[in-house]
Coordinates of C-alpha atoms in Angstrom, one line a residue:
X881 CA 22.3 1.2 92.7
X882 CA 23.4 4.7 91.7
X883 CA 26.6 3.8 91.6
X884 CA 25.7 1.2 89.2
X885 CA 24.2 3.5 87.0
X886 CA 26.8 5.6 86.9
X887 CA 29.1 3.0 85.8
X888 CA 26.5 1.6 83.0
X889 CA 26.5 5.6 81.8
X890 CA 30.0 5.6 81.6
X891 CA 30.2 2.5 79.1
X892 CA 27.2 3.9 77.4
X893 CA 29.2 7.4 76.4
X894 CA 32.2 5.4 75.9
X895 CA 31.8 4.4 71.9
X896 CA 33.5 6.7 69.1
X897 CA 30.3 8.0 67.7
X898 CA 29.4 10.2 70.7
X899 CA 32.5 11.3 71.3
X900 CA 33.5 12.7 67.9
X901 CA 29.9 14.1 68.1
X902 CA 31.3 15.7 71.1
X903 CA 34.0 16.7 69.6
X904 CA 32.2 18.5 66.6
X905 CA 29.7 20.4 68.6
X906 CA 32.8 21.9 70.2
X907 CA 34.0 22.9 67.2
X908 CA 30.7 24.6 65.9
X909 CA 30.5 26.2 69.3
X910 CA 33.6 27.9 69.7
X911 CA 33.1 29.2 66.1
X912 CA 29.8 30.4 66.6
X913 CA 30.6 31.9 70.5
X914 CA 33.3 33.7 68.9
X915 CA 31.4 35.8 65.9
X916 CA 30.1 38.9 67.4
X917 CA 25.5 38.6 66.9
X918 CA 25.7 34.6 66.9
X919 CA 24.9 32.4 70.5
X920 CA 25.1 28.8 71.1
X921 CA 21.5 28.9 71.6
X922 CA 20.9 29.8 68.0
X923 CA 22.9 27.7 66.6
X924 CA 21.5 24.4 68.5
X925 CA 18.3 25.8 67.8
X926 CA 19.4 25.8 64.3
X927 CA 21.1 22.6 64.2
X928 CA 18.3 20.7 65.9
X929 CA 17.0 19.2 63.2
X930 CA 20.1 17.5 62.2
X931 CA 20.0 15.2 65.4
X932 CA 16.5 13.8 64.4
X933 CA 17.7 11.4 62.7
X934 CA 20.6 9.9 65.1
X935 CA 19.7 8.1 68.4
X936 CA 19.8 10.3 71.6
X937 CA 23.5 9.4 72.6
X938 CA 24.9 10.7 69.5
X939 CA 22.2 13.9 69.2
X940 CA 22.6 15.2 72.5
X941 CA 26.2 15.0 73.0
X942 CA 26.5 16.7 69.8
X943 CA 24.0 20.1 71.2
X944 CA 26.4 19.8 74.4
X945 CA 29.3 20.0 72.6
X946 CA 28.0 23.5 70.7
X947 CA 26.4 24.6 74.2
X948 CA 29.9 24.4 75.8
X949 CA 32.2 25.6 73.1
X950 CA 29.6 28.4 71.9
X951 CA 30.1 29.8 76.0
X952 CA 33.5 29.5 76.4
X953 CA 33.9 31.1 72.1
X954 CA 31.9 34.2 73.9
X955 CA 35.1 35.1 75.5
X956 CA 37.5 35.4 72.3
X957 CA 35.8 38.9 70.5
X958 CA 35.3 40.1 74.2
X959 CA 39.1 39.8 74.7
X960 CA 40.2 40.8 71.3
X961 CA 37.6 43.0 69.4
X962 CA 35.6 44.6 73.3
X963 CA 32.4 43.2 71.9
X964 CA 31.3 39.6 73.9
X965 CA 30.4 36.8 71.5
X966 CA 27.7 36.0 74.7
X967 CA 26.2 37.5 77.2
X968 CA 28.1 35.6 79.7
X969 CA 31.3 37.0 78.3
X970 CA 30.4 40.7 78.8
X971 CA 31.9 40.7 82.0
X972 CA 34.7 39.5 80.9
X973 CA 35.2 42.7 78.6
X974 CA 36.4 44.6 81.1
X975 CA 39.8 42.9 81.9
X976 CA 40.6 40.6 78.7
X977 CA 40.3 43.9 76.3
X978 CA 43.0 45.6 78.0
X979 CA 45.3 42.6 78.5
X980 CA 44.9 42.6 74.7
X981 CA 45.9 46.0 74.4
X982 CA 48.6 45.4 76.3
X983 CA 49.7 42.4 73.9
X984 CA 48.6 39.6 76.6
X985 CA 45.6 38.2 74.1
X986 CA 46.9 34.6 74.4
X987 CA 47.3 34.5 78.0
X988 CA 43.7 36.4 78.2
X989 CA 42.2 33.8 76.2
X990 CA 43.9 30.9 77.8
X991 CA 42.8 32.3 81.5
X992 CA 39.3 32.3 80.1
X993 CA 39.5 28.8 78.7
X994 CA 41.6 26.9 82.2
X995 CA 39.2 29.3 84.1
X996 CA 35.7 28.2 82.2
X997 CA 36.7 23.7 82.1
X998 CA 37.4 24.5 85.7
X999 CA 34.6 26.1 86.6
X1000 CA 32.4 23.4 84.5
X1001 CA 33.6 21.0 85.4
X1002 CA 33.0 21.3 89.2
X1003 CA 29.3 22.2 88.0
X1004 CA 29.0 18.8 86.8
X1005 CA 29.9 17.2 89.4
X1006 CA 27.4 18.7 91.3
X1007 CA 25.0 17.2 88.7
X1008 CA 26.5 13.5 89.7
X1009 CA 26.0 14.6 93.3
X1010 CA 22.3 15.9 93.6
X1011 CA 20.8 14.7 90.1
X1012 CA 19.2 11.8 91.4
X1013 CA 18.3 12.6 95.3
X1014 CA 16.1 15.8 93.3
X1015 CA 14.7 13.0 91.3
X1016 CA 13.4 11.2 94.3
X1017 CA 12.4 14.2 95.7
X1018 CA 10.2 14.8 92.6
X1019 CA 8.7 11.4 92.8
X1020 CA 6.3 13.2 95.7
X1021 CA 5.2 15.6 93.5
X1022 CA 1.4 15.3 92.9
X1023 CA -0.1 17.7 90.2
X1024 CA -0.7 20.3 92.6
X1025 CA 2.8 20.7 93.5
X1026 CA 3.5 20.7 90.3
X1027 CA 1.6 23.4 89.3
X1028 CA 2.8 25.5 92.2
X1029 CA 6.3 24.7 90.8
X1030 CA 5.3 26.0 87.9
X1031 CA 3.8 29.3 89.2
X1032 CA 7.0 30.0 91.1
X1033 CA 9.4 29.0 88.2
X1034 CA 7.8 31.4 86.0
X1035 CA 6.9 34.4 88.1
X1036 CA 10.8 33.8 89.2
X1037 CA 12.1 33.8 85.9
X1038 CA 9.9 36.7 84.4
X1039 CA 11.1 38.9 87.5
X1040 CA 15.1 38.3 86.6
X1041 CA 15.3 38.1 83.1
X1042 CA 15.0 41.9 82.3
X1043 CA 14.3 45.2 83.3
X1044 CA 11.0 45.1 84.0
X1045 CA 9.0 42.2 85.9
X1046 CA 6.1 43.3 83.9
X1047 CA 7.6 42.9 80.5
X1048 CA 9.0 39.4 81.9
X1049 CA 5.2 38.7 82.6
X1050 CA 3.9 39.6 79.8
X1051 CA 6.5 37.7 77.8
X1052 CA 5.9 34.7 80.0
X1053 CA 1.8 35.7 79.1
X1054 CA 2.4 35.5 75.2
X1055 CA 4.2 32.1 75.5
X1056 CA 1.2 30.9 77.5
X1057 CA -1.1 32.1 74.7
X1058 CA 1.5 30.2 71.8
X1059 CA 1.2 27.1 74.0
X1060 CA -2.4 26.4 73.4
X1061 CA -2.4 27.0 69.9
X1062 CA -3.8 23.9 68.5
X1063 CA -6.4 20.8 70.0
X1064 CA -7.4 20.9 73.4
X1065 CA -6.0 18.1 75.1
X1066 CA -9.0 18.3 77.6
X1067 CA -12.1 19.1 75.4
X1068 CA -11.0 18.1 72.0
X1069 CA -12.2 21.4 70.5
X1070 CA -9.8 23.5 68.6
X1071 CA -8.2 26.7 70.0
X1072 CA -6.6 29.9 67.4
X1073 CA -6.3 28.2 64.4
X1074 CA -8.1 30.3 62.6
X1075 CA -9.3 27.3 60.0
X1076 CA -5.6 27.0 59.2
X1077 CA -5.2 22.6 59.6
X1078 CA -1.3 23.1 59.7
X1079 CA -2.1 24.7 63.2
X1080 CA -3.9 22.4 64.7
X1081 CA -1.0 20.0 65.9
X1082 CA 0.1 23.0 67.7
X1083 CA 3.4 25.5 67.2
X1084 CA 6.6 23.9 66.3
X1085 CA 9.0 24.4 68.7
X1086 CA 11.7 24.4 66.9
X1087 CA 10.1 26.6 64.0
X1088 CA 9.4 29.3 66.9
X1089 CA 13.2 28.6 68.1
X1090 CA 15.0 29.6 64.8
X1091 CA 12.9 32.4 64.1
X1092 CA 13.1 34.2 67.3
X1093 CA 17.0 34.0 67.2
X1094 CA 18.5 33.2 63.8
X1095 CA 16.1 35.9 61.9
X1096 CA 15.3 37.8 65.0
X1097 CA 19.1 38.4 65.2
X1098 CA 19.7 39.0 61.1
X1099 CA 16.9 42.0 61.2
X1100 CA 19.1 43.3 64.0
X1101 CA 22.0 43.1 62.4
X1102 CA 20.6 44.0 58.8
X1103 CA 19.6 47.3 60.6
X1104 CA 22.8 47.8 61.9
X1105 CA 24.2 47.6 58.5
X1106 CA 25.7 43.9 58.4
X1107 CA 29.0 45.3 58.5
X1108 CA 31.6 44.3 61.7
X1109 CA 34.2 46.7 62.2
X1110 CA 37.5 46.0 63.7
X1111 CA 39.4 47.7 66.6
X1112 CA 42.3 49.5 65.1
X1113 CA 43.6 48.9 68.9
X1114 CA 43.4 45.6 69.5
X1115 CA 46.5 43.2 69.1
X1116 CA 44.9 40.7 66.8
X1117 CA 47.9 39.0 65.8
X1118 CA 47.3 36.3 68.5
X1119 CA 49.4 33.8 69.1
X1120 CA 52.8 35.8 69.9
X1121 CA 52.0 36.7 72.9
X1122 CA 53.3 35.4 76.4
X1123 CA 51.5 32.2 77.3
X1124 CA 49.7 31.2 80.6
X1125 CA 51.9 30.0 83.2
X1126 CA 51.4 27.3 85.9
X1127 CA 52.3 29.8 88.4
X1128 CA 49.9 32.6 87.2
X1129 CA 46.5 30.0 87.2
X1130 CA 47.9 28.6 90.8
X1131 CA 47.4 32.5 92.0
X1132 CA 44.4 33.0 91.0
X1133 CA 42.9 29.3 92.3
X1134 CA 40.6 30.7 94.7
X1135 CA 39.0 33.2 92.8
X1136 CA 37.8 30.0 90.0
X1137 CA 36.5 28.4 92.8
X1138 CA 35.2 30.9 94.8
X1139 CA 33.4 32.2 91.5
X1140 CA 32.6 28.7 90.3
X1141 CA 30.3 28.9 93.8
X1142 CA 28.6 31.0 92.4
X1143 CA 27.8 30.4 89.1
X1144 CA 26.7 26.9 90.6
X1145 CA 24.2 28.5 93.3
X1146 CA 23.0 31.1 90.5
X1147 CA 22.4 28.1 87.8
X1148 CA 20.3 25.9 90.2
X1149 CA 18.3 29.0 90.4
X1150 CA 15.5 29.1 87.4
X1151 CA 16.1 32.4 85.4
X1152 CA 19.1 34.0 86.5
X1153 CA 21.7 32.9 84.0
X1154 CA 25.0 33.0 82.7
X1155 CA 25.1 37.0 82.7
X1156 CA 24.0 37.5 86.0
X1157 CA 26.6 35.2 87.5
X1158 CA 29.7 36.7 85.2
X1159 CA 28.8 40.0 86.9
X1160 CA 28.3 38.9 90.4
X1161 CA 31.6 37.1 90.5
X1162 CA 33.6 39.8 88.7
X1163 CA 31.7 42.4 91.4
X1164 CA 33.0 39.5 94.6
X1165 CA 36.5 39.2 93.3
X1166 CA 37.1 42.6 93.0
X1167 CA 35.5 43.8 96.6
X1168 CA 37.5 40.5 98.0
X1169 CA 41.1 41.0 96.1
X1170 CA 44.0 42.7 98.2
X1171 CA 44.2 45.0 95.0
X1172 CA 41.1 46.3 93.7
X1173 CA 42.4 49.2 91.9
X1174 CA 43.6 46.7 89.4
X1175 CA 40.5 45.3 87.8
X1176 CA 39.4 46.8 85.4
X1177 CA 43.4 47.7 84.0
X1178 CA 43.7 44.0 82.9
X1179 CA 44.3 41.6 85.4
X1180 CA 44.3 37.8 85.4
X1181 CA 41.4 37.8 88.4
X1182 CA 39.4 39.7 86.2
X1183 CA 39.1 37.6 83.3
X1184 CA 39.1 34.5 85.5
X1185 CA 35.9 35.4 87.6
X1186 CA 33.4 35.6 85.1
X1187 CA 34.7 32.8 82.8
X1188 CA 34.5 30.6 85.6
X1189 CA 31.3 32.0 86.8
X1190 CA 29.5 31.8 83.5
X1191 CA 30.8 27.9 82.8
X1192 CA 29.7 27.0 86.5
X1193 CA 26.8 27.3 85.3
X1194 CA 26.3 25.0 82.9
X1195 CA 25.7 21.7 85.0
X1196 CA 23.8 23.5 87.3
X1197 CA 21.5 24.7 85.0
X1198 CA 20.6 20.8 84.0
X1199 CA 19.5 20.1 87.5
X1200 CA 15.5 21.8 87.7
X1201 CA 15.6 20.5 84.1
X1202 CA 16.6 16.8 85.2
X1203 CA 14.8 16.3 88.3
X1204 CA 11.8 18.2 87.8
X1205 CA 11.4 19.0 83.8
X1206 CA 12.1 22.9 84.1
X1207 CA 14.4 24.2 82.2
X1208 CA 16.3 27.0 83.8
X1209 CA 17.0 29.2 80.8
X1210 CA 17.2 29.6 77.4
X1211 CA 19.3 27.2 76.2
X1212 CA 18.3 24.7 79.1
X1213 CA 15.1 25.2 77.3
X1214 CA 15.8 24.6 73.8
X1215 CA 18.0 21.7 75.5
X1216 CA 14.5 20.6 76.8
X1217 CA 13.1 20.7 73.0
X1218 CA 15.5 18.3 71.9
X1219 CA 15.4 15.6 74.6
X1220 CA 11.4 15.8 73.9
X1221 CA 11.9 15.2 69.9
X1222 CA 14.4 12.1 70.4
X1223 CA 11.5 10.6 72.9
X1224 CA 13.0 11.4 76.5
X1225 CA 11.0 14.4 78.5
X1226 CA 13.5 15.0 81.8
X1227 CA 11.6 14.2 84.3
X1228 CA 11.8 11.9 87.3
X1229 CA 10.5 9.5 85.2
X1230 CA 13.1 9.6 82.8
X1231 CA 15.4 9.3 85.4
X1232 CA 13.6 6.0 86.8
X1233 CA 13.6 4.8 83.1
X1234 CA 16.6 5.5 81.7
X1235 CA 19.4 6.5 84.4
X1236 CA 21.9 5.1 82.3
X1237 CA 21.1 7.4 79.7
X1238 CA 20.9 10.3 81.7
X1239 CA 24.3 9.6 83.3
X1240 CA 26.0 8.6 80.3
X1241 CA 24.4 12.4 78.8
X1242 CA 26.0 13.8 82.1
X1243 CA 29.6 12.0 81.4
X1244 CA 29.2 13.2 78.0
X1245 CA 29.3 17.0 79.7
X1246 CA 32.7 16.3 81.5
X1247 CA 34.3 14.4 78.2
X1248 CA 33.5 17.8 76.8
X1249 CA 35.0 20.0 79.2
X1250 CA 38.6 18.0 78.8
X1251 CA 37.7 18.4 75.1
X1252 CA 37.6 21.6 75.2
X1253 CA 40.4 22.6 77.1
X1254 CA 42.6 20.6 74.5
X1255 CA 41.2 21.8 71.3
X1256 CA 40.6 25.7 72.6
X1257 CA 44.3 25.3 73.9
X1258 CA 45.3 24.3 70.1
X1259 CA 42.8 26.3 68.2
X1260 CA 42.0 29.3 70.0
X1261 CA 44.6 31.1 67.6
X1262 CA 42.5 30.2 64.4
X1263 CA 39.3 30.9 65.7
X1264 CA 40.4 34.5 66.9
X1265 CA 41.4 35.6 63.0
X1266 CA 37.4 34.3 62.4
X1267 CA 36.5 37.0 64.4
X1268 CA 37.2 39.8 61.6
X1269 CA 34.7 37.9 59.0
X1270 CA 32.2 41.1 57.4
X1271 CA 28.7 39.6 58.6
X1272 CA 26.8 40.5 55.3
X1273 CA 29.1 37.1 54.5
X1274 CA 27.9 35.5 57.5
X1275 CA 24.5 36.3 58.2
X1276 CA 22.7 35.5 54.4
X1277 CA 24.5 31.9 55.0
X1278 CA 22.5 31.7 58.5
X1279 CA 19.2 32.5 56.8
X1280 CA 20.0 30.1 54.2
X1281 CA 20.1 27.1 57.1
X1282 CA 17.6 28.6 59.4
X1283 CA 14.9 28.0 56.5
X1284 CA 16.4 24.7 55.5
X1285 CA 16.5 24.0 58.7
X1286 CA 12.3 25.0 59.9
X1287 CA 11.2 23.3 56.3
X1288 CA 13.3 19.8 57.8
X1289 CA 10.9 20.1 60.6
X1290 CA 8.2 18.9 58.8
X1291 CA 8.8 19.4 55.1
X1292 CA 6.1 22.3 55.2
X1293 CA 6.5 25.4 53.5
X1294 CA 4.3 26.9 56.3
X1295 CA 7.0 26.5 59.1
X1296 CA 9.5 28.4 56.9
X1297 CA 6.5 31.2 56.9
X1298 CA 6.0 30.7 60.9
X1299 CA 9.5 31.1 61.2
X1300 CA 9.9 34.3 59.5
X1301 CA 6.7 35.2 61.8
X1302 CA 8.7 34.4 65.2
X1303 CA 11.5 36.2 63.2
X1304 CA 9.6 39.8 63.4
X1305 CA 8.1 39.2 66.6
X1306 CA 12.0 38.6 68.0
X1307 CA 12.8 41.2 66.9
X1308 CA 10.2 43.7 68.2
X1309 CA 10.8 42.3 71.2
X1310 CA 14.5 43.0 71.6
X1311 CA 13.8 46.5 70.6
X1312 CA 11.8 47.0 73.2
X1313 CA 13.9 45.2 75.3
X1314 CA 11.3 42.6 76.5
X1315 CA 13.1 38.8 77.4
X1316 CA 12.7 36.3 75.3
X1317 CA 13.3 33.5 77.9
X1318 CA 9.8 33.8 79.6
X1319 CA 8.3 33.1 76.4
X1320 CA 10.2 30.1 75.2
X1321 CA 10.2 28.6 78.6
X1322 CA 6.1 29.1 79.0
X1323 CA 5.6 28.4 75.2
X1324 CA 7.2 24.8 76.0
X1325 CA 5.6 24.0 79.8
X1326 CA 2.4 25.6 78.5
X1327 CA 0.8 22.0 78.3
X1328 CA 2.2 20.6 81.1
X1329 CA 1.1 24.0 83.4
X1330 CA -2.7 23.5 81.4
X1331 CA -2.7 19.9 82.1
X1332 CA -1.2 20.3 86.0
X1333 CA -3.9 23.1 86.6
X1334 CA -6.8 20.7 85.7
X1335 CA -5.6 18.3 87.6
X1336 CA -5.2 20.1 90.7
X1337 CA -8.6 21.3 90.0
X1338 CA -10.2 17.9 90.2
X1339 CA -8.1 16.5 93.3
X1340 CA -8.9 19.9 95.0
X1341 CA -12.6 19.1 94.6
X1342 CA -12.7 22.6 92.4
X1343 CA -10.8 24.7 94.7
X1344 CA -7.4 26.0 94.3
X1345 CA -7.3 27.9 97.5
X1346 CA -6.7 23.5 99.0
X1347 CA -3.5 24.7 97.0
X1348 CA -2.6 26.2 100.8
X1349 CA -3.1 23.0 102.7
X1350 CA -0.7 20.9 101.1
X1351 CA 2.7 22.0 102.4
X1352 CA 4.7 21.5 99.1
X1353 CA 2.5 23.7 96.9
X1354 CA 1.4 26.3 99.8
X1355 CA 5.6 26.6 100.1
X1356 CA 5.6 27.2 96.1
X1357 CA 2.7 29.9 96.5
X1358 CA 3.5 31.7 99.1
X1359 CA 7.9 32.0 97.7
X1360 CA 6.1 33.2 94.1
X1361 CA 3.7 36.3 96.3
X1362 CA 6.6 37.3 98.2
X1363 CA 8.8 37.7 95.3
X1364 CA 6.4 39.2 92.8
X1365 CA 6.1 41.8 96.3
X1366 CA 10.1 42.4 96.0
X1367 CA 10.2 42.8 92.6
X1368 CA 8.4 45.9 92.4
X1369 CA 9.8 47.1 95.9
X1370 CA 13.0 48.1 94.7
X1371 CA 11.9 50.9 92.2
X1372 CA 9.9 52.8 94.8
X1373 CA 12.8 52.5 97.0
X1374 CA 14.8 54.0 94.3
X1375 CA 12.6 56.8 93.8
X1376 CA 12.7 57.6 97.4
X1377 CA 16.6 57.8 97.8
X1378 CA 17.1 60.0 94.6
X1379 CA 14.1 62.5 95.9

């Protein structure tokens, strides 16, 4: 049966539409990853709206195109220019720069590219392999298990997301609060509209999504001064260079897959992230290489490590989104957004539903990966020179589509002003350095958490503490105690050993 699936998914993916869509989110990716201040997640956030209008199989491809080429783009200012276009590049920093200095840009670049459709596409494979047993395994879940789900998901992903666990809390708080903006499902009554009607259909999601990246991102770069400099250092003259051999990617095999293990392990986990599994990867290949003393001087393993890493994972990341409707990041998150506005909420009922769809969205991801090995092999050369653009060109273009884009929404003036709200409150939040991702992931699941709380409230005969004597959720419970415990441990332990 799956197997059958699998096959129909295959012939759904297989049409010229979706895979030029492919093809041009690739394109918009790897030109956004590789302007320093820009992320794939703004830019699908962005973008968004332009799928409304296309059916699923054209839309969605399109986001995983950007999503893939704005990752992998992340790498080509960390190699060149020292500053990662992502967060998951910023490992790879400290290798690719000095192969750069050095005059090895294109075989930097290249590593990063082999390194990350490697690394991918052995993440999505594990998507094919546990996608729909999860599913199945979600199909037990009652509302109470849910809920605990929940609970865990988000006290896990508040905890890893930033500095503090209580700034990730009360992120994760705030989205709680912009989730029940609007009509109570349950009573009917209206909740913080404050008289405004526009309001009461709730936030839109997408409105919040542009403001809190796109503007958040232009304050931040307007305070900065909107100017980009260049290294004087840095060999930018790409495409002179030596070029990647066989021999060279055949030597470091094992650390792409030993690091692709890891990004996969740290994607199925909710919160963790690209980031986190660059650095742990680049921290394993170096304590596991026969010469250490060379990372860090510009080596191939070093570059390699966290490109794979952060690529693993990708697929990963879909699986809590798939089987059980959490989205494990940011971007899994807006991802999440976009499958709800074209009509499919991931789910194991979307999977019952429409397995063909999801496996022809799945095929769609590895299409992409061989995509982008062929057109970041051809074009990493051009999109390097883009990295030099001044951003006070850039960034008034962005603004210019970020409120073309919220007014689309809904053709309503007021989501332009909501976005610009979002906008300020972004950006207060980076400065003080308080995560984003709790927000956006509670501001979306808010209704579902709501809605699986009453429930459990009503088949626990009005008492959550039953939560305890149903296996699944008292697991759930008891995982999200013992970690909120550990997060706080390790900063008294700190204080001890430095007194």
């Amino acid at each position: 049966m799956y197997f059958q699936e699998i096959i129909n998914g295959l012939h759904l993916i297989l049409n010229w539409g979706s895979l030029l869509m492919i093809c041009g989110g690739i394109l918009l990716g790897m030109l956004v990853g590789s302007l320093p201040g820009l992320t794939a997640t703004m830019a699908i956030a962005i973008l968004i709206p332009l799928s409304f209008s296309i059916p699923p199989l054209l839309g969605i491809p399109f986001l995983v195109g950007i999503y893939k080429g704005g990752l992998y783009g992340g790498a080509i200012p960390a190699i060149l220019v020292s500053t990662p276009g992502t967060g998951g590049a910023a490992a790879t920093v400290f290798d690719g720069y000095p192969m750069a200095q050095k005059g090895k840009a294109k075989k930097a670049i290249q590593m990063s590219l082999v390194a990350s459709t490697v690394g991918d596409t052995l993440s999505d494979i594990v998507l094919f392999m546990f996608m729909a047993p999860l599913a199945m395994v979600a199909l037990y879940f009652g509302s109470p298990e849910y809920f605990s789900l929940f609970v865990f998901s988000l006290v896990l992903i508040a905890g890893v997301t930033g500095q503090s666990i209580l700034k990730g809390l009360f992120s994760a708080f705030v989205g709680l609060i912009v989730s029940t903006i609007g009509i109570d499902s349950v009573t009917g009554s209206s909740r913080f509209i404050f008289g405004n009607l526009n309001m009461a259909s709730g936030i839109t999601f997408m409105t919040m999504l542009i403001g809190l990246f796109a503007i958040s991102e232009i304050l931040i770069q307007a305070e900065k001064g909107l100017t980009l400099k260049k290294n004087a250092d840095v060999n930018t003259k790409y495409g002179k260079q030596d070029r990647l051999t066989w021999n060279e990617f055949w030597r470091v095999k094992k650390v792409i897959i030993q690091s692709t293990g890891i990004g996969t392990f740290i994607g199925i986990i909710p919160g963790l992230g690209a980031p986190i599994a660059a650095f742990l990867a680049y921290s394993f290949a170096k304590r596991t290489s026969k010469t250490p003393e060379a990372f860090g001087q510009g080596t191939l393993e070093g570059v390699a490590a966290p490109e794979a890493a952060n690529s693993a994972v990708n697929g990963a990341n879909f699986l809590p989104l798939f089987a059980f409707g959490i989205p494990g990041d940011i971007i899994t998150a807006v991802m999440l957004g976009a499958f709800v506005v074209h009509g499919m909420r991931p789910g194991p009922d979307l999977f019952q539903n429409h397995a063909a769809t999801m496996y022809a969205i799945i095929w769609g991801m590895v299409f992409a990966n061989a995509f982008l090995l062929v057109m970041g092999w051809a074009l990493s050369g051009i999109y390097a020179k883009i990295v030099t653009i001044p951003k006070n060109l850039l960034f008034p273009g962005i603004l210019a589509i970020a409120a073309v884009g919220s007014y689309s929404v809904n053709n309503n003036m007021f989501d332009v002003k909501l976005m610009i709200v979002f906008g300020v409150m972004g950006y207060l939040m980076k400065k003080f350095e308080i995560p984003l991702a709790p927000l956006i992931i509670t501001a979306l699941l808010g209704r579902s958490i709501e809605n699986s709380l009453v429930q459990s409230y009503i088949i626990l005969d009005g008492n959550l503490l039953n939560l305890f004597l149903r296996p699944i959720s008292a697991l759930f419970i008891v995982l999200a105690l013992i970690f909120l415990a550990l997060a706080f441990m390790p900063k008294k332990n700190k204080n001890k050993s430095q007194q």
